[in-house]
Amino acid sequence: MNIDDESVTTLEDLRGDLAQRYKRTASGGSSVDSAIVDADMAALDGDGYVIWEDLLTPEQCRQIREVVRPWLGHTGRNSFEGRRTQRIYSLLSRTRACDGIVANPRVLAVLDRLLMPNYLLSALQAINIQPGEAAQLAHHDDGFYPIPRPREPLAAATIWAIDDFTADNGATVLYPGSHRWGKRRPGLDDQALPVVMPAGSCVFFVGTLWHGGGANSTDRDRLAVTAQYCQPWLRPMEAFTLSISREIARSVSDDIRRMLGYSIHPPFVGAVDGLHPLRLLEAAQDS
Ligand SMILES: O=C(O)CCC(=O)C(=O)O
């Protein structure tokens, strides 16, 4: 630890970056103009969500569709996963095609302000809503952490349109402003807003915002990729340090490696045998 014993009187004194060999790396979000991030944060504060268009090119959407298609097999095991919805979990262990989504600078810039340093990737899934799917149960993504509302978000989500999102093909339905609600759930009088956006767009929302997948009454699939993030002191939904091989962990960007769990929430959370987890990726270690 890079601190002398006399100056430690509370755990708060151990809050900084104490690692000696593995200093915290800069976030890719720092490349985004702070005025742009200010505007995104104002939208998130007011409405709980923000929509960005044209973050992926048509070619990138085509590639993701192509990579994902062969894995689209069984549909969901319950109505929450969706009986007519196909999900592919742990995308990071299968392909590099979504790395640009996970560590998109616009997303990271907002996360850098919303969450604590060394926030984690909590999930990365492809979600393909098929024709005939019913609307998903409304929920908020940090609802499985048993901490009562109202409160600050513990997590945040992105949903990337790989196909166009329309009002009737299963576009995510949001309840604007619901991130501020206390205990109540959405009711019939609340505005339910389908996120209509062209392929290549992304909707970012805070973990306290009520939402759900929409009903698909068309004859075409709706493919999306969702990347979700959480505070560095929470357990992520997907255990990436177990599902991602060390070989892959070595090959991804610093941002992704940090978000997979090769990082510390000071002073100790995430340590391996009392040391920084990045030591596991040193060449001499087993894979
Ligand atoms: O697919 C969507 O549009 C939303 C899915 C969702 O919110 C979820 O499965 O948690």
PDB file of C-alpha atoms and ligand atoms in Angstrom:
ATOM      1  CA  MET A   1       0.000   0.000   0.000  1.00  0.00           C
ATOM      2  CA  ASN A   2       1.274   3.401  -0.979  1.00  0.00           C
ATOM      3  CA  ILE A   3       0.380   5.214   2.237  1.00  0.00           C
ATOM      4  CA  ASP A   4       2.136   5.551   5.575  1.00  0.00           C
ATOM      5  CA  ASP A   5       0.500   3.991   8.607  1.00  0.00           C
ATOM      6  CA  GLU A   6       0.306   7.188  10.690  1.00  0.00           C
ATOM      7  CA  SER A   7      -2.018   8.881   8.236  1.00  0.00           C
ATOM      8  CA  VAL A   8      -4.585   6.019   8.252  1.00  0.00           C
ATOM      9  CA  THR A   9      -7.273   6.751  10.806  1.00  0.00           C
ATOM     10  CA  THR A  10     -10.411   5.605   8.928  1.00  0.00           C
ATOM     11  CA  LEU A  11     -11.158   3.499   5.830  1.00  0.00           C
ATOM     12  CA  GLU A  12     -11.832   6.791   4.033  1.00  0.00           C
ATOM     13  CA  ASP A  13      -8.066   7.390   4.162  1.00  0.00           C
ATOM     14  CA  LEU A  14      -7.636   4.297   1.994  1.00  0.00           C
ATOM     15  CA  ARG A  15      -9.950   5.530  -0.747  1.00  0.00           C
ATOM     16  CA  GLY A  16      -7.362   6.613  -3.326  1.00  0.00           C
ATOM     17  CA  ASP A  17      -5.454   4.612  -5.909  1.00  0.00           C
ATOM     18  CA  LEU A  18      -3.186   2.633  -3.582  1.00  0.00           C
ATOM     19  CA  ALA A  19      -1.822   0.127  -6.078  1.00  0.00           C
ATOM     20  CA  GLN A  20       1.882   0.541  -6.638  1.00  0.00           C
ATOM     21  CA  ARG A  21       2.581  -1.452  -9.776  1.00  0.00           C
ATOM     22  CA  TYR A  22      -0.839  -1.173 -11.438  1.00  0.00           C
ATOM     23  CA  LYS A  23      -1.940   2.437 -11.356  1.00  0.00           C
ATOM     24  CA  ARG A  24      -5.467   3.209 -12.552  1.00  0.00           C
ATOM     25  CA  THR A  25      -5.509   3.752 -16.332  1.00  0.00           C
ATOM     26  CA  ALA A  26      -7.306   6.719 -17.920  1.00  0.00           C
ATOM     27  CA  SER A  27     -10.858   6.070 -19.125  1.00  0.00           C
ATOM     28  CA  GLY A  28     -11.609   6.322 -22.852  1.00  0.00           C
ATOM     29  CA  GLY A  29     -14.402   8.664 -21.769  1.00  0.00           C
ATOM     30  CA  SER A  30     -11.865  11.422 -21.148  1.00  0.00           C
ATOM     31  CA  SER A  31     -11.693  11.992 -24.934  1.00  0.00           C
ATOM     32  CA  VAL A  32     -15.258  13.355 -25.011  1.00  0.00           C
ATOM     33  CA  ASP A  33     -15.806  17.124 -24.857  1.00  0.00           C
ATOM     34  CA  SER A  34     -17.006  17.998 -21.358  1.00  0.00           C
ATOM     35  CA  ALA A  35     -19.806  20.230 -22.732  1.00  0.00           C
ATOM     36  CA  ILE A  36     -21.249  17.195 -24.503  1.00  0.00           C
ATOM     37  CA  VAL A  37     -21.056  15.156 -21.309  1.00  0.00           C
ATOM     38  CA  ASP A  38     -22.681  18.021 -19.360  1.00  0.00           C
ATOM     39  CA  ALA A  39     -25.643  17.913 -21.759  1.00  0.00           C
ATOM     40  CA  ASP A  40     -25.919  14.118 -21.493  1.00  0.00           C
ATOM     41  CA  MET A  41     -25.836  14.325 -17.697  1.00  0.00           C
ATOM     42  CA  ALA A  42     -28.551  17.005 -17.713  1.00  0.00           C
ATOM     43  CA  ALA A  43     -30.783  14.719 -19.839  1.00  0.00           C
ATOM     44  CA  LEU A  44     -30.121  11.789 -17.499  1.00  0.00           C
ATOM     45  CA  ASP A  45     -30.878  13.902 -14.473  1.00  0.00           C
ATOM     46  CA  GLY A  46     -34.169  15.149 -15.928  1.00  0.00           C
ATOM     47  CA  ASP A  47     -35.516  12.147 -17.831  1.00  0.00           C
ATOM     48  CA  GLY A  48     -33.357   9.211 -16.726  1.00  0.00           C
ATOM     49  CA  TYR A  49     -32.270   8.422 -20.299  1.00  0.00           C
ATOM     50  CA  VAL A  50     -30.535   9.857 -23.345  1.00  0.00           C
ATOM     51  CA  ILE A  51     -30.569   8.661 -26.970  1.00  0.00           C
ATOM     52  CA  TRP A  52     -27.550   8.910 -29.270  1.00  0.00           C
ATOM     53  CA  GLU A  53     -27.922   8.259 -32.984  1.00  0.00           C
ATOM     54  CA  ASP A  54     -25.269   7.161 -35.500  1.00  0.00           C
ATOM     55  CA  LEU A  55     -22.801   5.661 -33.022  1.00  0.00           C
ATOM     56  CA  LEU A  56     -22.522   2.523 -35.182  1.00  0.00           C
ATOM     57  CA  THR A  57     -22.229   2.510 -38.970  1.00  0.00           C
ATOM     58  CA  PRO A  58     -24.536   0.331 -41.102  1.00  0.00           C
ATOM     59  CA  GLU A  59     -21.490  -1.863 -41.761  1.00  0.00           C
ATOM     60  CA  GLN A  60     -20.830  -2.352 -38.033  1.00  0.00           C
ATOM     61  CA  CYS A  61     -24.510  -3.294 -37.510  1.00  0.00           C
ATOM     62  CA  ARG A  62     -24.296  -5.746 -40.412  1.00  0.00           C
ATOM     63  CA  GLN A  63     -21.166  -7.335 -38.903  1.00  0.00           C
ATOM     64  CA  ILE A  64     -22.758  -7.714 -35.479  1.00  0.00           C
ATOM     65  CA  ARG A  65     -25.896  -9.243 -37.052  1.00  0.00           C
ATOM     66  CA  GLU A  66     -23.735 -11.688 -38.973  1.00  0.00           C
ATOM     67  CA  VAL A  67     -21.626 -12.678 -35.962  1.00  0.00           C
ATOM     68  CA  VAL A  68     -24.602 -13.121 -33.668  1.00  0.00           C
ATOM     69  CA  ARG A  69     -27.018 -14.915 -36.032  1.00  0.00           C
ATOM     70  CA  PRO A  70     -25.498 -18.433 -35.794  1.00  0.00           C
ATOM     71  CA  TRP A  71     -25.797 -18.364 -31.983  1.00  0.00           C
ATOM     72  CA  LEU A  72     -29.470 -17.392 -31.950  1.00  0.00           C
ATOM     73  CA  GLY A  73     -30.971 -20.675 -30.858  1.00  0.00           C
ATOM     74  CA  HIS A  74     -33.441 -21.314 -28.078  1.00  0.00           C
ATOM     75  CA  THR A  75     -35.842 -18.703 -26.772  1.00  0.00           C
ATOM     76  CA  GLY A  76     -36.188 -17.528 -23.164  1.00  0.00           C
ATOM     77  CA  ARG A  77     -36.863 -19.859 -20.239  1.00  0.00           C
ATOM     78  CA  ASN A  78     -39.520 -17.596 -18.709  1.00  0.00           C
ATOM     79  CA  SER A  79     -41.604 -14.556 -19.603  1.00  0.00           C
ATOM     80  CA  PHE A  80     -38.920 -12.167 -18.326  1.00  0.00           C
ATOM     81  CA  GLU A  81     -36.277 -13.555 -20.661  1.00  0.00           C
ATOM     82  CA  GLY A  82     -39.104 -13.725 -23.202  1.00  0.00           C
ATOM     83  CA  ARG A  83     -40.691 -16.885 -24.594  1.00  0.00           C
ATOM     84  CA  ARG A  84     -40.180 -15.461 -28.084  1.00  0.00           C
ATOM     85  CA  THR A  85     -36.909 -13.715 -27.364  1.00  0.00           C
ATOM     86  CA  GLN A  86     -33.471 -15.142 -28.015  1.00  0.00           C
ATOM     87  CA  ARG A  87     -30.618 -14.057 -25.756  1.00  0.00           C
ATOM     88  CA  ILE A  88     -26.905 -14.619 -26.100  1.00  0.00           C
ATOM     89  CA  TYR A  89     -25.034 -14.127 -22.863  1.00  0.00           C
ATOM     90  CA  SER A  90     -21.327 -13.553 -22.282  1.00  0.00           C
ATOM     91  CA  LEU A  91     -20.766 -12.054 -25.726  1.00  0.00           C
ATOM     92  CA  LEU A  92     -17.288 -10.949 -24.689  1.00  0.00           C
ATOM     93  CA  SER A  93     -16.123 -14.535 -24.421  1.00  0.00           C
ATOM     94  CA  ARG A  94     -17.405 -15.278 -27.945  1.00  0.00           C
ATOM     95  CA  THR A  95     -16.493 -12.333 -30.150  1.00  0.00           C
ATOM     96  CA  ARG A  96     -14.589  -9.064 -30.317  1.00  0.00           C
ATOM     97  CA  ALA A  97     -17.334  -7.552 -32.521  1.00  0.00           C
ATOM     98  CA  CYS A  98     -18.999  -5.823 -29.556  1.00  0.00           C
ATOM     99  CA  ASP A  99     -15.881  -4.415 -27.864  1.00  0.00           C
ATOM    100  CA  GLY A 100     -16.550  -1.012 -29.442  1.00  0.00           C
ATOM    101  CA  ILE A 101     -20.011  -1.018 -27.875  1.00  0.00           C
ATOM    102  CA  VAL A 102     -18.780  -1.944 -24.400  1.00  0.00           C
ATOM    103  CA  ALA A 103     -16.122   0.771 -24.313  1.00  0.00           C
ATOM    104  CA  ASN A 104     -17.754   3.447 -26.468  1.00  0.00           C
ATOM    105  CA  PRO A 105     -16.226   6.780 -25.314  1.00  0.00           C
ATOM    106  CA  ARG A 106     -19.620   8.543 -25.112  1.00  0.00           C
ATOM    107  CA  VAL A 107     -20.874   5.801 -22.799  1.00  0.00           C
ATOM    108  CA  LEU A 108     -17.718   5.776 -20.679  1.00  0.00           C
ATOM    109  CA  ALA A 109     -17.745   9.570 -20.366  1.00  0.00           C
ATOM    110  CA  VAL A 110     -21.178   9.432 -18.744  1.00  0.00           C
ATOM    111  CA  LEU A 111     -20.312   6.406 -16.598  1.00  0.00           C
ATOM    112  CA  ASP A 112     -17.176   8.231 -15.400  1.00  0.00           C
ATOM    113  CA  ARG A 113     -19.476  10.818 -13.820  1.00  0.00           C
ATOM    114  CA  LEU A 114     -22.363   8.599 -12.775  1.00  0.00           C
ATOM    115  CA  LEU A 115     -20.484   5.751 -11.061  1.00  0.00           C
ATOM    116  CA  MET A 116     -17.354   5.439  -8.929  1.00  0.00           C
ATOM    117  CA  PRO A 117     -13.933   4.843 -10.527  1.00  0.00           C
ATOM    118  CA  ASN A 118     -13.365   1.243 -11.630  1.00  0.00           C
ATOM    119  CA  TYR A 119     -17.080   0.618 -12.257  1.00  0.00           C
ATOM    120  CA  LEU A 120     -17.688  -2.809 -13.728  1.00  0.00           C
ATOM    121  CA  LEU A 121     -19.332  -4.330 -16.752  1.00  0.00           C
ATOM    122  CA  SER A 122     -22.344  -6.177 -15.363  1.00  0.00           C
ATOM    123  CA  ALA A 123     -23.759  -7.791 -18.523  1.00  0.00           C
ATOM    124  CA  LEU A 124     -23.271  -7.962 -22.258  1.00  0.00           C
ATOM    125  CA  GLN A 125     -26.039  -9.693 -24.192  1.00  0.00           C
ATOM    126  CA  ALA A 126     -27.613  -9.808 -27.594  1.00  0.00           C
ATOM    127  CA  ILE A 127     -31.419  -9.674 -27.380  1.00  0.00           C
ATOM    128  CA  ASN A 128     -33.427 -10.732 -30.396  1.00  0.00           C
ATOM    129  CA  ILE A 129     -37.161 -10.098 -29.983  1.00  0.00           C
ATOM    130  CA  GLN A 130     -39.085 -12.250 -32.427  1.00  0.00           C
ATOM    131  CA  PRO A 131     -42.484 -11.651 -34.056  1.00  0.00           C
ATOM    132  CA  GLY A 132     -45.360 -12.298 -31.651  1.00  0.00           C
ATOM    133  CA  GLU A 133     -43.390 -11.510 -28.476  1.00  0.00           C
ATOM    134  CA  ALA A 134     -45.426  -9.784 -25.756  1.00  0.00           C
ATOM    135  CA  ALA A 135     -44.223  -6.729 -23.838  1.00  0.00           C
ATOM    136  CA  GLN A 136     -41.703  -7.599 -21.123  1.00  0.00           C
ATOM    137  CA  LEU A 137     -42.517  -6.987 -17.472  1.00  0.00           C
ATOM    138  CA  ALA A 138     -41.509  -3.415 -16.610  1.00  0.00           C
ATOM    139  CA  HIS A 139     -38.506  -3.326 -14.292  1.00  0.00           C
ATOM    140  CA  HIS A 140     -35.451  -1.250 -13.433  1.00  0.00           C
ATOM    141  CA  ASP A 141     -32.050  -2.801 -13.928  1.00  0.00           C
ATOM    142  CA  ASP A 142     -30.609  -2.228 -10.456  1.00  0.00           C
ATOM    143  CA  GLY A 143     -33.804  -3.598  -8.870  1.00  0.00           C
ATOM    144  CA  PHE A 144     -32.165  -6.871  -7.854  1.00  0.00           C
ATOM    145  CA  TYR A 145     -29.859  -5.029  -5.435  1.00  0.00           C
ATOM    146  CA  PRO A 146     -31.923  -4.916  -2.230  1.00  0.00           C
ATOM    147  CA  ILE A 147     -31.475  -1.224  -1.467  1.00  0.00           C
ATOM    148  CA  PRO A 148     -34.725   0.762  -1.174  1.00  0.00           C
ATOM    149  CA  ARG A 149     -35.744   3.555  -3.548  1.00  0.00           C
ATOM    150  CA  PRO A 150     -35.677   6.479  -4.051  1.00  0.00           C
ATOM    151  CA  ARG A 151     -31.917   6.525  -4.344  1.00  0.00           C
ATOM    152  CA  GLU A 152     -29.071   7.236  -6.713  1.00  0.00           C
ATOM    153  CA  PRO A 153     -28.610   4.613  -9.451  1.00  0.00           C
ATOM    154  CA  LEU A 154     -26.301   1.726  -8.607  1.00  0.00           C
ATOM    155  CA  ALA A 155     -25.977   0.773 -12.258  1.00  0.00           C
ATOM    156  CA  ALA A 156     -26.645   1.964 -15.803  1.00  0.00           C
ATOM    157  CA  ALA A 157     -27.600   0.296 -19.070  1.00  0.00           C
ATOM    158  CA  THR A 158     -27.177   0.828 -22.775  1.00  0.00           C
ATOM    159  CA  ILE A 159     -29.353  -0.756 -25.435  1.00  0.00           C
ATOM    160  CA  TRP A 160     -27.933  -0.588 -28.933  1.00  0.00           C
ATOM    161  CA  ALA A 161     -30.262  -0.885 -31.921  1.00  0.00           C
ATOM    162  CA  ILE A 162     -28.694  -3.302 -34.385  1.00  0.00           C
ATOM    163  CA  ASP A 163     -31.988  -3.286 -36.315  1.00  0.00           C
ATOM    164  CA  ASP A 164     -34.198  -0.190 -36.520  1.00  0.00           C
ATOM    165  CA  PHE A 165     -36.334   0.136 -33.378  1.00  0.00           C
ATOM    166  CA  THR A 166     -39.949   0.964 -34.291  1.00  0.00           C
ATOM    167  CA  ALA A 167     -43.068   1.465 -32.178  1.00  0.00           C
ATOM    168  CA  ASP A 168     -44.349  -2.003 -33.081  1.00  0.00           C
ATOM    169  CA  ASN A 169     -41.247  -4.237 -33.449  1.00  0.00           C
ATOM    170  CA  GLY A 170     -40.237  -4.462 -29.787  1.00  0.00           C
ATOM    171  CA  ALA A 171     -38.434  -1.158 -29.255  1.00  0.00           C
ATOM    172  CA  THR A 172     -37.535  -0.776 -25.592  1.00  0.00           C
ATOM    173  CA  VAL A 173     -40.314   1.033 -23.709  1.00  0.00           C
ATOM    174  CA  LEU A 174     -39.191   3.611 -21.137  1.00  0.00           C
ATOM    175  CA  TYR A 175     -41.033   5.505 -18.422  1.00  0.00           C
ATOM    176  CA  PRO A 176     -39.462   8.979 -18.595  1.00  0.00           C
ATOM    177  CA  GLY A 177     -38.704  10.463 -15.180  1.00  0.00           C
ATOM    178  CA  SER A 178     -39.395   7.174 -13.377  1.00  0.00           C
ATOM    179  CA  HIS A 179     -35.806   7.067 -12.085  1.00  0.00           C
ATOM    180  CA  ARG A 180     -36.976   9.433  -9.346  1.00  0.00           C
ATOM    181  CA  TRP A 181     -39.887   7.329  -8.175  1.00  0.00           C
ATOM    182  CA  GLY A 182     -39.935   5.807  -4.714  1.00  0.00           C
ATOM    183  CA  LYS A 183     -41.629   2.458  -4.202  1.00  0.00           C
ATOM    184  CA  ARG A 184     -44.279   2.693  -6.913  1.00  0.00           C
ATOM    185  CA  ARG A 185     -44.401   0.731 -10.184  1.00  0.00           C
ATOM    186  CA  PRO A 186     -45.585   2.012 -13.583  1.00  0.00           C
ATOM    187  CA  GLY A 187     -49.371   2.239 -13.927  1.00  0.00           C
ATOM    188  CA  LEU A 188     -51.774   2.754 -16.831  1.00  0.00           C
ATOM    189  CA  ASP A 189     -51.654   6.552 -16.428  1.00  0.00           C
ATOM    190  CA  ASP A 190     -47.874   6.756 -16.788  1.00  0.00           C
ATOM    191  CA  GLN A 191     -46.316   7.714 -20.103  1.00  0.00           C
ATOM    192  CA  ALA A 192     -44.753   4.612 -21.725  1.00  0.00           C
ATOM    193  CA  LEU A 193     -42.377   5.768 -24.433  1.00  0.00           C
ATOM    194  CA  PRO A 194     -41.138   3.338 -27.117  1.00  0.00           C
ATOM    195  CA  VAL A 195     -37.550   4.226 -27.986  1.00  0.00           C
ATOM    196  CA  VAL A 196     -37.950   4.640 -31.721  1.00  0.00           C
ATOM    197  CA  MET A 197     -34.442   4.959 -33.152  1.00  0.00           C
ATOM    198  CA  PRO A 198     -32.593   3.873 -36.296  1.00  0.00           C
ATOM    199  CA  ALA A 199     -30.111   0.992 -36.323  1.00  0.00           C
ATOM    200  CA  GLY A 200     -26.754   2.193 -35.034  1.00  0.00           C
ATOM    201  CA  SER A 201     -28.310   4.246 -32.210  1.00  0.00           C
ATOM    202  CA  CYS A 202     -27.939   3.711 -28.492  1.00  0.00           C
ATOM    203  CA  VAL A 203     -30.226   4.522 -25.589  1.00  0.00           C
ATOM    204  CA  PHE A 204     -28.411   5.006 -22.281  1.00  0.00           C
ATOM    205  CA  PHE A 205     -30.441   4.955 -19.070  1.00  0.00           C
ATOM    206  CA  VAL A 206     -29.787   4.906 -15.369  1.00  0.00           C
ATOM    207  CA  GLY A 207     -30.383   1.730 -13.343  1.00  0.00           C
ATOM    208  CA  THR A 208     -33.357   3.264 -11.535  1.00  0.00           C
ATOM    209  CA  LEU A 209     -35.359   3.958 -14.731  1.00  0.00           C
ATOM    210  CA  TRP A 210     -38.406   1.734 -15.269  1.00  0.00           C
ATOM    211  CA  HIS A 211     -38.477   0.112 -18.708  1.00  0.00           C
ATOM    212  CA  GLY A 212     -38.988  -3.174 -20.556  1.00  0.00           C
ATOM    213  CA  GLY A 213     -38.685  -4.770 -23.961  1.00  0.00           C
ATOM    214  CA  GLY A 214     -41.664  -3.864 -26.177  1.00  0.00           C
ATOM    215  CA  ALA A 215     -44.157  -6.196 -27.873  1.00  0.00           C
ATOM    216  CA  ASN A 216     -43.241  -7.225 -31.416  1.00  0.00           C
ATOM    217  CA  SER A 217     -46.373  -7.236 -33.588  1.00  0.00           C
ATOM    218  CA  THR A 218     -44.425  -7.174 -36.873  1.00  0.00           C
ATOM    219  CA  ASP A 219     -43.191 -10.111 -38.941  1.00  0.00           C
ATOM    220  CA  ARG A 220     -39.512  -9.247 -38.431  1.00  0.00           C
ATOM    221  CA  ASP A 221     -36.964  -9.748 -35.640  1.00  0.00           C
ATOM    222  CA  ARG A 222     -35.602  -6.867 -33.562  1.00  0.00           C
ATOM    223  CA  LEU A 223     -31.946  -7.365 -32.676  1.00  0.00           C
ATOM    224  CA  ALA A 224     -30.248  -5.322 -29.947  1.00  0.00           C
ATOM    225  CA  VAL A 225     -27.090  -5.546 -27.891  1.00  0.00           C
ATOM    226  CA  THR A 226     -27.217  -4.428 -24.282  1.00  0.00           C
ATOM    227  CA  ALA A 227     -24.169  -3.564 -22.183  1.00  0.00           C
ATOM    228  CA  GLN A 228     -24.821  -2.887 -18.515  1.00  0.00           C
ATOM    229  CA  TYR A 229     -22.515  -1.483 -15.863  1.00  0.00           C
ATOM    230  CA  CYS A 230     -22.520  -1.311 -12.052  1.00  0.00           C
ATOM    231  CA  GLN A 231     -20.733   0.300  -9.137  1.00  0.00           C
ATOM    232  CA  PRO A 232     -17.328  -1.283  -8.441  1.00  0.00           C
ATOM    233  CA  TRP A 233     -18.452  -2.463  -4.993  1.00  0.00           C
ATOM    234  CA  LEU A 234     -21.409  -4.516  -6.303  1.00  0.00           C
ATOM    235  CA  ARG A 235     -21.560  -8.020  -7.720  1.00  0.00           C
ATOM    236  CA  PRO A 236     -22.083  -7.826 -11.500  1.00  0.00           C
ATOM    237  CA  MET A 237     -24.860  -9.889 -13.098  1.00  0.00           C
ATOM    238  CA  GLU A 238     -22.425 -11.884 -15.238  1.00  0.00           C
ATOM    239  CA  ALA A 239     -19.304 -13.280 -13.516  1.00  0.00           C
ATOM    240  CA  PHE A 240     -16.891 -12.174 -16.215  1.00  0.00           C
ATOM    241  CA  THR A 241     -13.761 -13.031 -14.267  1.00  0.00           C
ATOM    242  CA  LEU A 242     -14.976 -16.651 -14.423  1.00  0.00           C
ATOM    243  CA  SER A 243     -16.334 -16.707 -17.977  1.00  0.00           C
ATOM    244  CA  ILE A 244     -13.598 -14.778 -19.792  1.00  0.00           C
ATOM    245  CA  SER A 245     -10.300 -16.572 -20.263  1.00  0.00           C
ATOM    246  CA  ARG A 246      -7.082 -14.860 -19.220  1.00  0.00           C
ATOM    247  CA  GLU A 247      -6.004 -14.967 -22.829  1.00  0.00           C
ATOM    248  CA  ILE A 248      -9.001 -12.846 -23.811  1.00  0.00           C
ATOM    249  CA  ALA A 249      -8.522 -10.597 -20.781  1.00  0.00           C
ATOM    250  CA  ARG A 250      -4.978  -9.890 -21.987  1.00  0.00           C
ATOM    251  CA  SER A 251      -6.151  -9.094 -25.506  1.00  0.00           C
ATOM    252  CA  VAL A 252      -8.916  -6.556 -24.798  1.00  0.00           C
ATOM    253  CA  SER A 253      -8.441  -2.816 -24.216  1.00  0.00           C
ATOM    254  CA  ASP A 254      -7.453  -1.338 -20.853  1.00  0.00           C
ATOM    255  CA  ASP A 255     -10.994  -0.004 -20.456  1.00  0.00           C
ATOM    256  CA  ILE A 256     -12.593  -3.393 -20.993  1.00  0.00           C
ATOM    257  CA  ARG A 257     -10.033  -5.234 -18.857  1.00  0.00           C
ATOM    258  CA  ARG A 258     -10.689  -2.850 -15.984  1.00  0.00           C
ATOM    259  CA  MET A 259     -14.461  -3.269 -16.381  1.00  0.00           C
ATOM    260  CA  LEU A 260     -14.181  -7.072 -16.440  1.00  0.00           C
ATOM    261  CA  GLY A 261     -12.854  -6.947 -12.884  1.00  0.00           C
ATOM    262  CA  TYR A 262      -9.103  -6.601 -13.364  1.00  0.00           C
ATOM    263  CA  SER A 263      -9.267  -3.549 -11.122  1.00  0.00           C
ATOM    264  CA  ILE A 264      -9.620  -2.685  -7.447  1.00  0.00           C
ATOM    265  CA  HIS A 265     -12.227  -0.656  -5.614  1.00  0.00           C
ATOM    266  CA  PRO A 266      -9.872   0.759  -2.962  1.00  0.00           C
ATOM    267  CA  PRO A 267      -8.636  -0.422  -0.689  1.00  0.00           C
ATOM    268  CA  PHE A 268      -9.374  -4.164  -1.108  1.00  0.00           C
ATOM    269  CA  VAL A 269     -12.474  -4.976  -3.186  1.00  0.00           C
ATOM    270  CA  GLY A 270     -11.469  -7.174  -6.104  1.00  0.00           C
ATOM    271  CA  ALA A 271      -8.029  -8.148  -4.761  1.00  0.00           C
ATOM    272  CA  VAL A 272      -6.633 -11.616  -5.493  1.00  0.00           C
ATOM    273  CA  ASP A 273      -4.571 -13.104  -2.677  1.00  0.00           C
ATOM    274  CA  GLY A 274      -4.081  -9.594  -1.335  1.00  0.00           C
ATOM    275  CA  LEU A 275      -2.714  -8.293  -4.626  1.00  0.00           C
ATOM    276  CA  HIS A 276      -3.942  -6.475  -7.716  1.00  0.00           C
ATOM    277  CA  PRO A 277      -5.788  -8.878 -10.092  1.00  0.00           C
ATOM    278  CA  LEU A 278      -3.759  -7.636 -13.067  1.00  0.00           C
ATOM    279  CA  ARG A 279      -0.873  -9.701 -11.684  1.00  0.00           C
ATOM    280  CA  LEU A 280      -2.786 -12.761 -12.870  1.00  0.00           C
ATOM    281  CA  LEU A 281      -2.258 -11.609 -16.435  1.00  0.00           C
ATOM    282  CA  GLU A 282       1.514 -11.281 -16.182  1.00  0.00           C
ATOM    283  CA  ALA A 283       3.293 -13.472 -18.698  1.00  0.00           C
ATOM    284  CA  ALA A 284       4.729 -15.892 -16.139  1.00  0.00           C
ATOM    285  CA  GLN A 285       1.278 -16.754 -14.763  1.00  0.00           C
ATOM    286  CA  ASP A 286      -0.790 -19.721 -15.918  1.00  0.00           C
ATOM    287  CA  SER A 287      -3.464 -18.889 -18.448  1.00  0.00           C
TER     288      SER A 287
HETATM  289  O1  LIG B   1     -34.665  -5.769 -25.141  1.00  0.00           O
HETATM  290  C1  LIG B   1     -35.035  -4.715 -24.629  1.00  0.00           C
HETATM  291  O2  LIG B   1     -35.423  -3.756 -25.296  1.00  0.00           O
HETATM  292  C2  LIG B   1     -35.032  -4.537 -23.124  1.00  0.00           C
HETATM  293  C3  LIG B   1     -34.661  -5.780 -22.386  1.00  0.00           C
HETATM  294  C4  LIG B   1     -34.505  -5.552 -20.919  1.00  0.00           C
HETATM  295  O3  LIG B   1     -34.748  -4.522 -20.400  1.00  0.00           O
HETATM  296  C5  LIG B   1     -34.027  -6.671 -20.096  1.00  0.00           C
HETATM  297  O4  LIG B   1     -34.072  -7.835 -20.520  1.00  0.00           O
HETATM  298  O5  LIG B   1     -33.631  -6.414 -18.929  1.00  0.00           O
END
